[in-house]
Amino acid sequence: MSNVNPMPREEGLDHTLSLAREGYLYIPNRRHSFNSDIFETRLLGKKAICMGGTEAAELFYDEEKFMRQGAAPNRALQTLFGAKGVQTLDGPEHKRRKEMFMSLMSRERIEELIHLIRKEWESEVSKWEGMDQVILYKEVQEILCRAACQWAGVPIQENDIKERTKEFGSLFESVAAIGPNHWLGRAARNNVEKWIGELIEEVRNHNLKPLENTALHAFSWHRDLAGNLLDTEVVAVEVVNIIRPIIAISIFINFTALAIHQYPDKKAKIQSSDEKYTEMFVQEVRRFYPFFPFIAAKVKKDFIWKGYKFDVDTLTLLDLYGTNHDPTLWDNPGLFNPERFSKWKGGPFSFIPQGGGDYLTGHRCAGEWITVEVMKAVVDQLINKMEYRVPEQDVSFSLVSMPSIPASKFVINHVKRK
Ligand code: HEM
C-alpha cells in the first residue's frame, strides 16, 4: 500500500451545514484552499469525497468505478427525480432505459418542440402587450408546460395549466428546501405521478392513443431487458422526467434574459452576427450562471486513483459549477464572454452544466440538445420578435440557494411585438 497517499481532508465531525451555507461554492472553495481537485469530507454523518475538473469528471463517469444506485439522497428522490427512474440505474439496465429517452431526441422531434414553444410564445406576446408588468419566469413556465405536455403526448386542459405548472415547478424548486417547501414538492410529485399514471393506464387500455413518437406512447409500451412493460409508477416517473426538465429550462431562460439586459454589447453582436454567435451566447449562459451545483455517485468497488484510495460505497460528488468556473480550464472564468466558445475545442468532461461523458452509455443529461435549441429560439424571440423595457428591480441571484433564480424573476414591461 506504499503508493497510497492521504487525501486532503476537511477536519471535523460533519460539514452538511457548511454545504448548505456555501451552496454552489462549497466544493470550489475547498478545491481552492486545499489546492487540490479532490478532498475528503463528511456529509450526512458519513465520509464523502468531493472532486472537480476534467480528470475528476472523466473518473466520475467511469462506470466500472462508480454507480448511481443508492447515491441520490431520499429528499431528491421524493421531489426532483422520483423513485426508480433512469438516474438511479446502472449498467445494462440503465443503457436500455437511456435508449428509451434518447429515441425521442432526433433532430425532427426537437424541431417540433421548438415549433410548439415558438407558437405558444408568440400567442403569449399578445397577452403581455396588455399587461402592466410581465414576470418572465412565471410566464415562461406556462409556455413550456403547454408545449412540453403537447410534445410528450400528455393531454392537458387549459384551465389546469396554472396548477400543473406550479406542481412541476415545485419539483425542482423544492429539492434543497427544508420544511414546508420540501413537503409541497413531495405533494406535487404525488399529484403529477398520479395524474400521469392514470393516463398511462388509459394508453395501455387503448382508450387514449398518443402519437407514436411521443414520450407517453413510447414509455408506456417500452420493454425492459427481460421483455416486460415497466410498472405504471416507473413510466410516470420517466414521463415526468421529460416534462419537468423542459419546464426547468425557465431558469436558464431567466438568466438568458438577464444576460441580454446586462451585456448590451453582446446583444448588439447577436443582432449583427449569424446563428453561430447566438449558440456561443447560449453556451456561455449555461457555463456562467448557476444551475446544478454538483451530482452524486457511489464508489462501486475499492480502487486507487492518483495515489488516493476510494473505498466501496463512499458518496462522491462531482463539482459541476466549479468545473465550469475552473481557472485552469477557462480563461478569466468570472467574465461573461461568449467569444470564448469560438476557440473552445469541445470535450465531454470540461464543460458540464448538464453532466459529462456520453449520452447513450452514461448519465449525461438526455435533454442537453433540447435545452440549447430552446435557449437559442428564446434569444431570437426576445431580441428579434419583441420589444420590451426592463424596469428597476432586484436581479441579484444567490450562489447559496439551489436552484438559483434572479430575485425579481425578471420583470419586463411595455411589451410590443416587432
Ligand atoms: C433545464 C436545463 C437542464 C439542466 C441544467 C439539466 C441538468 C442535468 C444534469 C446535471 C443531469 C445529471 C447528469 C448526471 O447524472 O451525470 C441531468 C440528467 C438528466 N436530464 Fe437534464 N438538464 C436539463 C434539461 C433537461 C431536459 C430538457 C430533459 C428532457 C427533455 C432532461 C432530461 C434528463 C434526464 C432523463 C436525465 C437522466 C439521464 C441519466 O441518468 O442517464 N434534462 N440533467
Short mmCIF file of C-alpha atoms and ligand atoms in Angstrom, two decimals:
data_model
loop_
_atom_site.label_atom_id
_atom_site.label_comp_id
_atom_site.label_asym_id
_atom_site.label_seq_id
_atom_site.Cartn_x
_atom_site.Cartn_y
_atom_site.Cartn_z
CA MET A 1 0.00 0.00 0.00
CA SER A 2 3.06 2.27 -0.24
CA ASN A 3 1.59 4.02 -3.30
CA VAL A 4 -1.41 5.34 -1.33
CA ASN A 5 -1.38 8.97 -0.14
CA PRO A 6 -3.75 10.56 2.34
CA MET A 7 -6.39 12.65 0.55
CA PRO A 8 -6.60 16.34 1.58
CA ARG A 9 -9.21 16.21 4.31
CA GLU A 10 -11.65 18.66 5.85
CA GLU A 11 -11.34 18.15 9.62
CA GLY A 12 -14.47 17.92 11.78
CA LEU A 13 -17.42 15.67 12.51
CA ASP A 14 -19.79 16.76 9.76
CA HIS A 15 -19.96 19.51 7.10
CA THR A 16 -23.50 19.17 5.79
CA LEU A 17 -24.28 22.60 7.28
CA SER A 18 -21.30 24.21 5.53
CA LEU A 19 -22.53 22.68 2.27
CA ALA A 20 -25.96 24.21 2.87
CA ARG A 21 -24.37 27.57 3.83
CA GLU A 22 -21.92 27.77 0.94
CA GLY A 23 -24.08 26.14 -1.76
CA TYR A 24 -22.52 26.30 -5.21
CA LEU A 25 -19.18 27.41 -3.72
CA TYR A 26 -18.76 24.68 -1.08
CA ILE A 27 -16.64 22.40 -3.31
CA PRO A 28 -14.82 25.15 -5.32
CA ASN A 29 -13.84 26.96 -2.08
CA ARG A 30 -12.17 23.84 -0.71
CA ARG A 31 -10.59 22.83 -4.02
CA HIS A 32 -9.03 26.27 -3.93
CA SER A 33 -7.90 26.24 -0.29
CA PHE A 34 -6.52 22.66 -0.44
CA ASN A 35 -5.03 23.45 -3.85
CA SER A 36 -6.38 20.07 -4.91
CA ASP A 37 -9.11 18.86 -7.27
CA ILE A 38 -10.06 16.23 -4.74
CA PHE A 39 -10.68 16.22 -0.99
CA GLU A 40 -12.34 14.15 1.67
CA THR A 41 -15.08 15.50 3.93
CA ARG A 42 -18.01 14.25 5.99
CA LEU A 43 -21.58 14.75 4.78
CA LEU A 44 -24.82 13.41 6.27
CA GLY A 45 -22.71 11.79 9.02
CA LYS A 46 -20.51 9.79 6.62
CA LYS A 47 -17.20 10.07 4.82
CA ALA A 48 -17.61 11.64 1.38
CA ILE A 49 -15.29 12.60 -1.48
CA CYS A 50 -15.65 15.82 -3.47
CA MET A 51 -13.85 16.38 -6.74
CA GLY A 52 -13.84 18.59 -9.82
CA GLY A 53 -12.00 19.35 -13.06
CA THR A 54 -11.65 17.40 -16.30
CA GLU A 55 -9.76 14.38 -14.99
CA ALA A 56 -12.08 14.01 -12.00
CA ALA A 57 -15.11 14.21 -14.30
CA GLU A 58 -13.65 11.50 -16.54
CA LEU A 59 -13.12 9.30 -13.49
CA PHE A 60 -16.62 10.00 -12.15
CA TYR A 61 -18.17 8.78 -15.42
CA ASP A 62 -16.18 5.51 -15.41
CA GLU A 63 -18.99 3.07 -14.72
CA GLU A 64 -16.53 0.38 -13.63
CA LYS A 65 -15.64 2.62 -10.70
CA PHE A 66 -18.85 4.49 -9.83
CA MET A 67 -22.53 3.60 -9.57
CA ARG A 68 -25.68 5.63 -9.14
CA GLN A 69 -27.73 3.11 -7.15
CA GLY A 70 -28.18 4.46 -3.62
CA ALA A 71 -26.36 7.73 -4.35
CA ALA A 72 -29.24 10.23 -4.60
CA PRO A 73 -30.45 11.41 -1.19
CA ASN A 74 -34.02 10.46 -0.34
CA ARG A 75 -35.19 14.09 -0.37
CA ALA A 76 -34.09 14.40 -4.03
CA LEU A 77 -35.88 11.17 -4.96
CA GLN A 78 -39.07 12.41 -3.28
CA THR A 79 -39.07 15.67 -5.24
CA LEU A 80 -36.69 16.14 -8.18
CA PHE A 81 -36.05 12.64 -9.53
CA GLY A 82 -38.83 10.28 -8.40
CA ALA A 83 -38.20 6.65 -7.42
CA LYS A 84 -36.64 4.05 -9.75
CA GLY A 85 -36.06 6.50 -12.61
CA VAL A 86 -33.20 6.39 -15.13
CA GLN A 87 -30.99 8.47 -12.80
CA THR A 88 -30.85 5.61 -10.26
CA LEU A 89 -29.94 2.79 -12.67
CA ASP A 90 -26.57 1.31 -13.63
CA GLY A 91 -25.08 -0.96 -16.30
CA PRO A 92 -27.21 -2.65 -18.98
CA GLU A 93 -30.48 -1.72 -17.25
CA HIS A 94 -29.51 1.95 -17.40
CA LYS A 95 -28.42 1.69 -21.04
CA ARG A 96 -31.73 0.13 -22.06
CA ARG A 97 -33.72 2.86 -20.25
CA LYS A 98 -31.49 5.61 -21.60
CA GLU A 99 -32.08 4.40 -25.18
CA MET A 100 -35.78 4.94 -24.50
CA PHE A 101 -35.07 8.62 -23.71
CA MET A 102 -32.59 9.21 -26.50
CA SER A 103 -35.02 7.74 -29.08
CA LEU A 104 -37.03 10.97 -28.61
CA MET A 105 -34.09 13.26 -29.26
CA SER A 106 -33.96 13.20 -33.06
CA ARG A 107 -33.45 16.49 -34.91
CA GLU A 108 -37.05 16.32 -36.24
CA ARG A 109 -38.59 15.77 -32.80
CA ILE A 110 -36.53 18.60 -31.28
CA GLU A 111 -37.62 20.90 -34.12
CA GLU A 112 -41.25 20.00 -33.36
CA LEU A 113 -40.77 21.04 -29.74
CA ILE A 114 -39.15 24.31 -30.77
CA HIS A 115 -42.05 24.97 -33.15
CA LEU A 116 -44.57 24.40 -30.31
CA ILE A 117 -42.66 26.69 -27.97
CA ARG A 118 -42.38 29.47 -30.56
CA LYS A 119 -46.13 29.22 -31.29
CA GLU A 120 -47.02 29.42 -27.57
CA TRP A 121 -44.53 32.26 -27.07
CA GLU A 122 -45.98 34.31 -29.91
CA SER A 123 -49.52 33.98 -28.63
CA GLU A 124 -48.35 34.98 -25.12
CA VAL A 125 -46.74 38.15 -26.50
CA SER A 126 -50.23 39.36 -27.46
CA LYS A 127 -51.29 38.86 -23.82
CA TRP A 128 -48.12 40.52 -22.49
CA GLU A 129 -48.79 43.60 -24.65
CA GLY A 130 -51.83 44.29 -22.47
CA MET A 131 -50.11 43.69 -19.12
CA ASP A 132 -48.57 46.34 -16.83
CA GLN A 133 -45.74 44.00 -16.00
CA VAL A 134 -44.71 40.52 -17.00
CA ILE A 135 -42.85 38.24 -14.58
CA LEU A 136 -40.91 36.34 -17.19
CA TYR A 137 -40.06 33.29 -15.05
CA LYS A 138 -43.73 32.53 -14.32
CA GLU A 139 -45.00 33.25 -17.82
CA VAL A 140 -42.28 31.20 -19.49
CA GLN A 141 -43.02 28.23 -17.25
CA GLU A 142 -46.60 28.18 -18.50
CA ILE A 143 -45.43 28.38 -22.12
CA LEU A 144 -43.04 25.49 -21.53
CA CYS A 145 -45.65 23.43 -19.65
CA ARG A 146 -48.16 23.70 -22.50
CA ALA A 147 -45.54 22.87 -25.14
CA ALA A 148 -43.89 20.07 -23.13
CA CYS A 149 -47.20 18.31 -22.40
CA GLN A 150 -48.24 18.50 -26.03
CA TRP A 151 -44.81 17.28 -27.19
CA ALA A 152 -44.92 14.40 -24.70
CA GLY A 153 -48.43 13.36 -25.85
CA VAL A 154 -49.95 14.28 -22.48
CA PRO A 155 -53.41 15.86 -22.84
CA ILE A 156 -53.93 18.82 -20.51
CA GLN A 157 -56.92 21.12 -20.12
CA GLU A 158 -56.27 24.87 -20.45
CA ASN A 159 -57.77 25.52 -17.00
CA ASP A 160 -55.34 23.03 -15.41
CA ILE A 161 -52.23 24.68 -16.87
CA LYS A 162 -51.56 27.08 -13.97
CA GLU A 163 -51.87 24.43 -11.27
CA ARG A 164 -49.85 21.79 -13.16
CA THR A 165 -47.14 24.34 -14.00
CA LYS A 166 -46.87 25.14 -10.30
CA GLU A 167 -46.63 21.46 -9.42
CA PHE A 168 -43.91 20.71 -11.98
CA GLY A 169 -42.05 23.85 -10.89
CA SER A 170 -42.11 22.85 -7.27
CA LEU A 171 -40.37 19.54 -8.14
CA PHE A 172 -37.15 21.38 -8.99
CA GLU A 173 -37.66 24.42 -6.77
CA SER A 174 -38.08 22.34 -3.60
CA VAL A 175 -35.13 19.98 -3.97
CA ALA A 176 -32.87 21.74 -1.46
CA ALA A 177 -35.72 23.25 0.59
CA ILE A 178 -36.38 22.30 4.17
CA GLY A 179 -39.74 22.41 5.92
CA PRO A 180 -42.97 23.40 4.16
CA ASN A 181 -41.49 23.93 0.69
CA HIS A 182 -39.96 20.48 0.70
CA TRP A 183 -43.32 18.98 1.68
CA LEU A 184 -45.03 20.98 -1.07
CA GLY A 185 -42.56 19.42 -3.51
CA ARG A 186 -43.37 15.93 -2.25
CA ALA A 187 -47.12 16.54 -2.50
CA ALA A 188 -46.65 17.92 -6.03
CA ARG A 189 -44.76 14.77 -7.05
CA ASN A 190 -47.56 12.54 -5.72
CA ASN A 191 -50.13 14.60 -7.65
CA VAL A 192 -48.37 14.66 -11.00
CA GLU A 193 -47.36 10.99 -10.82
CA LYS A 194 -50.99 10.04 -10.03
CA TRP A 195 -52.29 12.12 -12.95
CA ILE A 196 -49.73 10.76 -15.44
CA GLY A 197 -50.18 7.23 -14.05
CA GLU A 198 -53.90 7.37 -14.90
CA LEU A 199 -53.08 8.47 -18.45
CA ILE A 200 -50.63 5.55 -18.83
CA GLU A 201 -53.38 3.14 -17.79
CA GLU A 202 -55.66 4.71 -20.43
CA VAL A 203 -52.96 4.23 -23.07
CA ARG A 204 -52.50 0.62 -22.05
CA ASN A 205 -56.27 0.08 -22.18
CA HIS A 206 -56.30 1.65 -25.66
CA ASN A 207 -58.66 4.43 -24.51
CA LEU A 208 -56.02 7.07 -25.16
CA LYS A 209 -53.87 6.98 -28.31
CA PRO A 210 -51.00 9.49 -28.17
CA LEU A 211 -48.86 9.79 -31.32
CA GLU A 212 -46.28 7.04 -31.60
CA ASN A 213 -43.20 9.23 -31.31
CA THR A 214 -44.32 10.86 -28.05
CA ALA A 215 -42.94 10.06 -24.61
CA LEU A 216 -46.33 8.95 -23.29
CA HIS A 217 -46.67 6.40 -26.10
CA ALA A 218 -43.03 5.27 -26.25
CA PHE A 219 -42.62 4.91 -22.50
CA SER A 220 -45.99 3.20 -21.91
CA TRP A 221 -45.01 0.47 -24.38
CA HIS A 222 -41.28 0.33 -23.62
CA ARG A 223 -39.99 -3.11 -22.62
CA ASP A 224 -37.13 -3.74 -20.20
CA LEU A 225 -34.26 -6.18 -20.78
CA ALA A 226 -36.47 -9.09 -19.68
CA GLY A 227 -39.10 -8.07 -22.25
CA ASN A 228 -41.59 -6.75 -19.67
CA LEU A 229 -43.50 -3.47 -19.70
CA LEU A 230 -42.36 -1.10 -16.93
CA ASP A 231 -44.53 -0.62 -13.83
CA THR A 232 -47.02 2.21 -14.29
CA GLU A 233 -45.35 4.17 -11.46
CA VAL A 234 -41.97 3.93 -13.19
CA VAL A 235 -43.39 5.06 -16.55
CA ALA A 236 -45.00 8.01 -14.73
CA VAL A 237 -41.62 8.94 -13.19
CA GLU A 238 -39.99 8.82 -16.64
CA VAL A 239 -42.72 10.89 -18.37
CA VAL A 240 -42.26 13.44 -15.60
CA ASN A 241 -38.51 13.19 -16.34
CA ILE A 242 -39.36 14.68 -19.76
CA ILE A 243 -41.91 17.37 -18.84
CA ARG A 244 -40.31 18.65 -15.60
CA PRO A 245 -36.86 19.48 -17.04
CA ILE A 246 -38.36 21.15 -20.12
CA ILE A 247 -40.19 23.48 -17.69
CA ALA A 248 -36.94 23.89 -15.73
CA ILE A 249 -35.34 25.49 -18.80
CA SER A 250 -37.25 28.57 -17.48
CA ILE A 251 -34.31 29.02 -15.09
CA PHE A 252 -31.78 29.24 -17.93
CA ILE A 253 -34.25 31.46 -19.84
CA ASN A 254 -34.35 33.88 -16.89
CA PHE A 255 -30.56 34.03 -16.92
CA THR A 256 -30.61 34.44 -20.71
CA ALA A 257 -32.90 37.48 -20.39
CA LEU A 258 -30.69 38.81 -17.61
CA ALA A 259 -27.54 38.41 -19.75
CA ILE A 260 -29.20 40.15 -22.72
CA HIS A 261 -30.05 43.01 -20.34
CA GLN A 262 -26.70 43.21 -18.56
CA TYR A 263 -24.46 42.84 -21.61
CA PRO A 264 -25.88 45.18 -24.30
CA ASP A 265 -22.69 44.83 -26.37
CA LYS A 266 -23.29 41.09 -26.63
CA LYS A 267 -26.92 41.75 -27.54
CA ALA A 268 -25.77 44.01 -30.37
CA LYS A 269 -23.40 41.29 -31.53
CA ILE A 270 -26.22 38.74 -31.61
CA GLN A 271 -28.19 41.17 -33.80
CA SER A 272 -25.33 41.65 -36.21
CA SER A 273 -23.99 38.08 -36.32
CA ASP A 274 -25.20 34.70 -37.53
CA GLU A 275 -26.68 31.82 -35.53
CA LYS A 276 -23.21 30.64 -34.52
CA TYR A 277 -22.83 33.65 -32.20
CA THR A 278 -26.28 33.02 -30.66
CA GLU A 279 -25.13 29.50 -29.88
CA MET A 280 -21.91 30.81 -28.28
CA PHE A 281 -24.00 33.22 -26.19
CA VAL A 282 -26.30 30.42 -25.02
CA GLN A 283 -23.33 28.18 -24.15
CA GLU A 284 -21.83 30.99 -22.09
CA VAL A 285 -25.14 31.42 -20.22
CA ARG A 286 -25.05 27.70 -19.40
CA ARG A 287 -21.41 27.93 -18.27
CA PHE A 288 -21.57 31.20 -16.36
CA TYR A 289 -24.81 31.07 -14.37
CA PRO A 290 -25.52 28.55 -11.60
CA PHE A 291 -27.94 25.67 -12.06
CA PHE A 292 -26.94 22.19 -10.81
CA PRO A 293 -24.07 22.63 -8.30
CA PHE A 294 -22.88 19.00 -8.30
CA ILE A 295 -24.01 15.43 -8.93
CA ALA A 296 -23.63 12.33 -6.77
CA ALA A 297 -22.47 8.75 -7.26
CA LYS A 298 -21.11 6.00 -5.02
CA VAL A 299 -17.82 4.14 -5.33
CA LYS A 300 -18.62 0.75 -6.91
CA LYS A 301 -15.52 -1.13 -5.76
CA ASP A 302 -12.26 -0.22 -3.98
CA PHE A 303 -9.69 1.39 -6.26
CA ILE A 304 -6.72 3.75 -6.21
CA TRP A 305 -6.52 6.86 -8.41
CA LYS A 306 -3.53 9.21 -8.44
CA GLY A 307 -2.40 7.62 -5.19
CA TYR A 308 -5.74 8.23 -3.44
CA LYS A 309 -7.80 5.35 -2.13
CA PHE A 310 -11.53 5.19 -2.94
CA ASP A 311 -13.45 2.80 -0.66
CA VAL A 312 -16.50 0.96 -1.93
CA ASP A 313 -19.81 2.73 -1.18
CA THR A 314 -18.27 6.16 -0.45
CA LEU A 315 -20.52 9.02 -1.56
CA THR A 316 -18.70 11.06 -4.21
CA LEU A 317 -19.74 14.48 -5.51
CA LEU A 318 -18.62 15.89 -8.87
CA ASP A 319 -18.34 19.69 -8.89
CA LEU A 320 -20.30 20.87 -11.96
CA TYR A 321 -20.43 24.59 -11.16
CA GLY A 322 -16.78 24.68 -10.09
CA THR A 323 -15.60 22.78 -13.18
CA ASN A 324 -17.41 25.31 -15.40
CA HIS A 325 -15.58 28.07 -13.49
CA ASP A 326 -12.24 26.31 -13.14
CA PRO A 327 -9.46 28.85 -13.89
CA THR A 328 -7.21 26.07 -15.22
CA LEU A 329 -9.84 25.25 -17.86
CA TRP A 330 -11.42 28.66 -18.55
CA ASP A 331 -9.63 31.93 -19.09
CA ASN A 332 -10.95 34.51 -16.64
CA PRO A 333 -13.94 32.32 -15.68
CA GLY A 334 -15.74 35.12 -13.80
CA LEU A 335 -16.13 37.11 -17.02
CA PHE A 336 -19.26 36.67 -19.16
CA ASN A 337 -17.63 36.17 -22.51
CA PRO A 338 -19.44 34.18 -25.26
CA GLU A 339 -16.42 34.69 -27.55
CA ARG A 340 -14.53 32.07 -25.52
CA PHE A 341 -16.62 29.42 -27.28
CA SER A 342 -15.26 30.37 -30.71
CA LYS A 343 -11.94 28.81 -29.71
CA TRP A 344 -13.28 26.12 -27.40
CA LYS A 345 -12.09 22.72 -28.55
CA GLY A 346 -15.00 20.81 -27.06
CA GLY A 347 -14.68 17.67 -24.98
CA PRO A 348 -17.08 15.70 -22.82
CA PHE A 349 -15.57 16.48 -19.40
CA SER A 350 -14.71 20.21 -19.13
CA PHE A 351 -17.99 21.99 -19.90
CA ILE A 352 -20.52 20.11 -17.79
CA PRO A 353 -23.57 22.20 -16.80
CA GLN A 354 -25.73 19.17 -17.61
CA GLY A 355 -23.25 16.46 -16.67
CA GLY A 356 -20.46 14.96 -18.77
CA GLY A 357 -19.44 11.84 -20.65
CA ASP A 358 -21.61 10.03 -23.16
CA TYR A 359 -25.37 10.40 -23.68
CA LEU A 360 -26.19 6.80 -24.51
CA THR A 361 -23.88 4.81 -22.28
CA GLY A 362 -23.56 7.28 -19.39
CA HIS A 363 -25.78 9.54 -17.32
CA ARG A 364 -25.15 12.77 -19.24
CA CYS A 365 -28.37 14.82 -19.50
CA ALA A 366 -30.75 13.38 -22.09
CA GLY A 367 -32.15 16.84 -22.78
CA GLU A 368 -28.99 18.86 -23.40
CA TRP A 369 -29.64 19.35 -27.13
CA ILE A 370 -33.22 20.38 -26.37
CA THR A 371 -32.00 22.87 -23.77
CA VAL A 372 -29.57 24.55 -26.19
CA GLU A 373 -32.14 24.72 -29.01
CA VAL A 374 -34.87 26.11 -26.73
CA MET A 375 -32.49 28.77 -25.41
CA LYS A 376 -31.45 29.75 -28.95
CA ALA A 377 -35.10 30.09 -30.00
CA VAL A 378 -35.82 32.22 -26.93
CA VAL A 379 -32.88 34.54 -27.68
CA ASP A 380 -34.40 35.05 -31.13
CA GLN A 381 -37.87 35.73 -29.68
CA LEU A 382 -36.54 38.18 -27.08
CA ILE A 383 -34.24 40.07 -29.43
CA ASN A 384 -35.80 39.89 -32.88
CA LYS A 385 -39.51 39.33 -32.34
CA MET A 386 -40.45 41.67 -29.48
CA GLU A 387 -39.58 44.93 -27.77
CA TYR A 388 -39.75 45.46 -24.03
CA ARG A 389 -38.34 47.54 -21.23
CA VAL A 390 -36.66 46.29 -18.09
CA PRO A 391 -37.82 48.33 -15.07
CA GLU A 392 -35.69 48.86 -11.95
CA GLN A 393 -35.69 45.58 -10.00
CA ASP A 394 -33.52 43.26 -7.91
CA VAL A 395 -31.91 40.87 -10.37
CA SER A 396 -29.35 39.55 -7.90
CA PHE A 397 -29.03 35.80 -7.66
CA SER A 398 -27.68 33.69 -4.86
CA LEU A 399 -24.82 31.21 -5.00
CA VAL A 400 -26.23 29.59 -1.89
CA SER A 401 -29.88 28.75 -2.53
CA MET A 402 -30.41 25.95 -5.01
CA PRO A 403 -31.63 26.29 -7.67
CA SER A 404 -30.57 29.90 -8.02
CA ILE A 405 -33.06 32.26 -9.73
CA PRO A 406 -32.81 36.09 -10.10
CA ALA A 407 -34.68 37.61 -7.11
CA SER A 408 -37.24 39.54 -9.20
CA LYS A 409 -37.78 36.52 -11.51
CA PHE A 410 -37.05 39.06 -14.25
CA VAL A 411 -39.78 41.61 -14.79
CA ILE A 412 -40.36 43.27 -18.16
CA ASN A 413 -42.95 45.86 -19.26
CA HIS A 414 -44.07 47.90 -22.31
CA VAL A 415 -44.02 44.71 -24.35
CA LYS A 416 -44.62 45.18 -28.08
CA ARG A 417 -44.46 42.70 -30.92
CA LYS A 418 -41.84 43.69 -33.56
C1 HEM B 1 -33.07 22.86 -17.75
C2 HEM B 1 -31.86 22.60 -18.09
C3 HEM B 1 -31.27 21.28 -17.69
C4 HEM B 1 -30.26 21.08 -16.81
C5 HEM B 1 -29.46 22.15 -16.07
C6 HEM B 1 -30.07 19.66 -16.71
C7 HEM B 1 -29.09 19.06 -15.95
C8 HEM B 1 -28.95 17.70 -15.82
C9 HEM B 1 -27.93 17.07 -15.02
C10 HEM B 1 -26.85 17.78 -14.21
C11 HEM B 1 -28.12 15.74 -15.13
C12 HEM B 1 -27.33 14.66 -14.40
C13 HEM B 1 -26.18 14.14 -15.20
C14 HEM B 1 -25.51 13.01 -14.46
O1 HEM B 1 -26.07 12.48 -13.50
O2 HEM B 1 -24.41 12.61 -14.83
C15 HEM B 1 -29.26 15.51 -15.98
C16 HEM B 1 -29.76 14.28 -16.28
C17 HEM B 1 -30.91 14.09 -17.00
N1 HEM B 1 -31.63 15.05 -17.68
FE1 HEM B 1 -31.25 17.02 -17.69
N2 HEM B 1 -30.98 19.03 -17.51
C18 HEM B 1 -31.73 19.99 -18.14
C19 HEM B 1 -32.70 19.78 -19.09
C20 HEM B 1 -33.21 18.55 -19.43
C21 HEM B 1 -34.24 18.33 -20.41
C22 HEM B 1 -34.86 19.43 -21.25
C23 HEM B 1 -34.53 17.00 -20.39
C24 HEM B 1 -35.52 16.20 -21.19
C25 HEM B 1 -36.37 16.69 -22.05
C26 HEM B 1 -33.64 16.38 -19.42
C27 HEM B 1 -33.64 15.04 -19.09
C28 HEM B 1 -32.69 14.44 -18.29
C29 HEM B 1 -32.67 13.02 -18.00
C30 HEM B 1 -33.68 11.98 -18.47
C31 HEM B 1 -31.55 12.80 -17.19
C32 HEM B 1 -31.08 11.48 -16.61
C33 HEM B 1 -30.01 10.89 -17.51
C34 HEM B 1 -29.41 9.61 -16.97
O3 HEM B 1 -29.44 9.38 -15.76
O4 HEM B 1 -28.92 8.82 -17.79
N3 HEM B 1 -32.86 17.35 -18.86
N4 HEM B 1 -29.74 16.72 -16.41
#
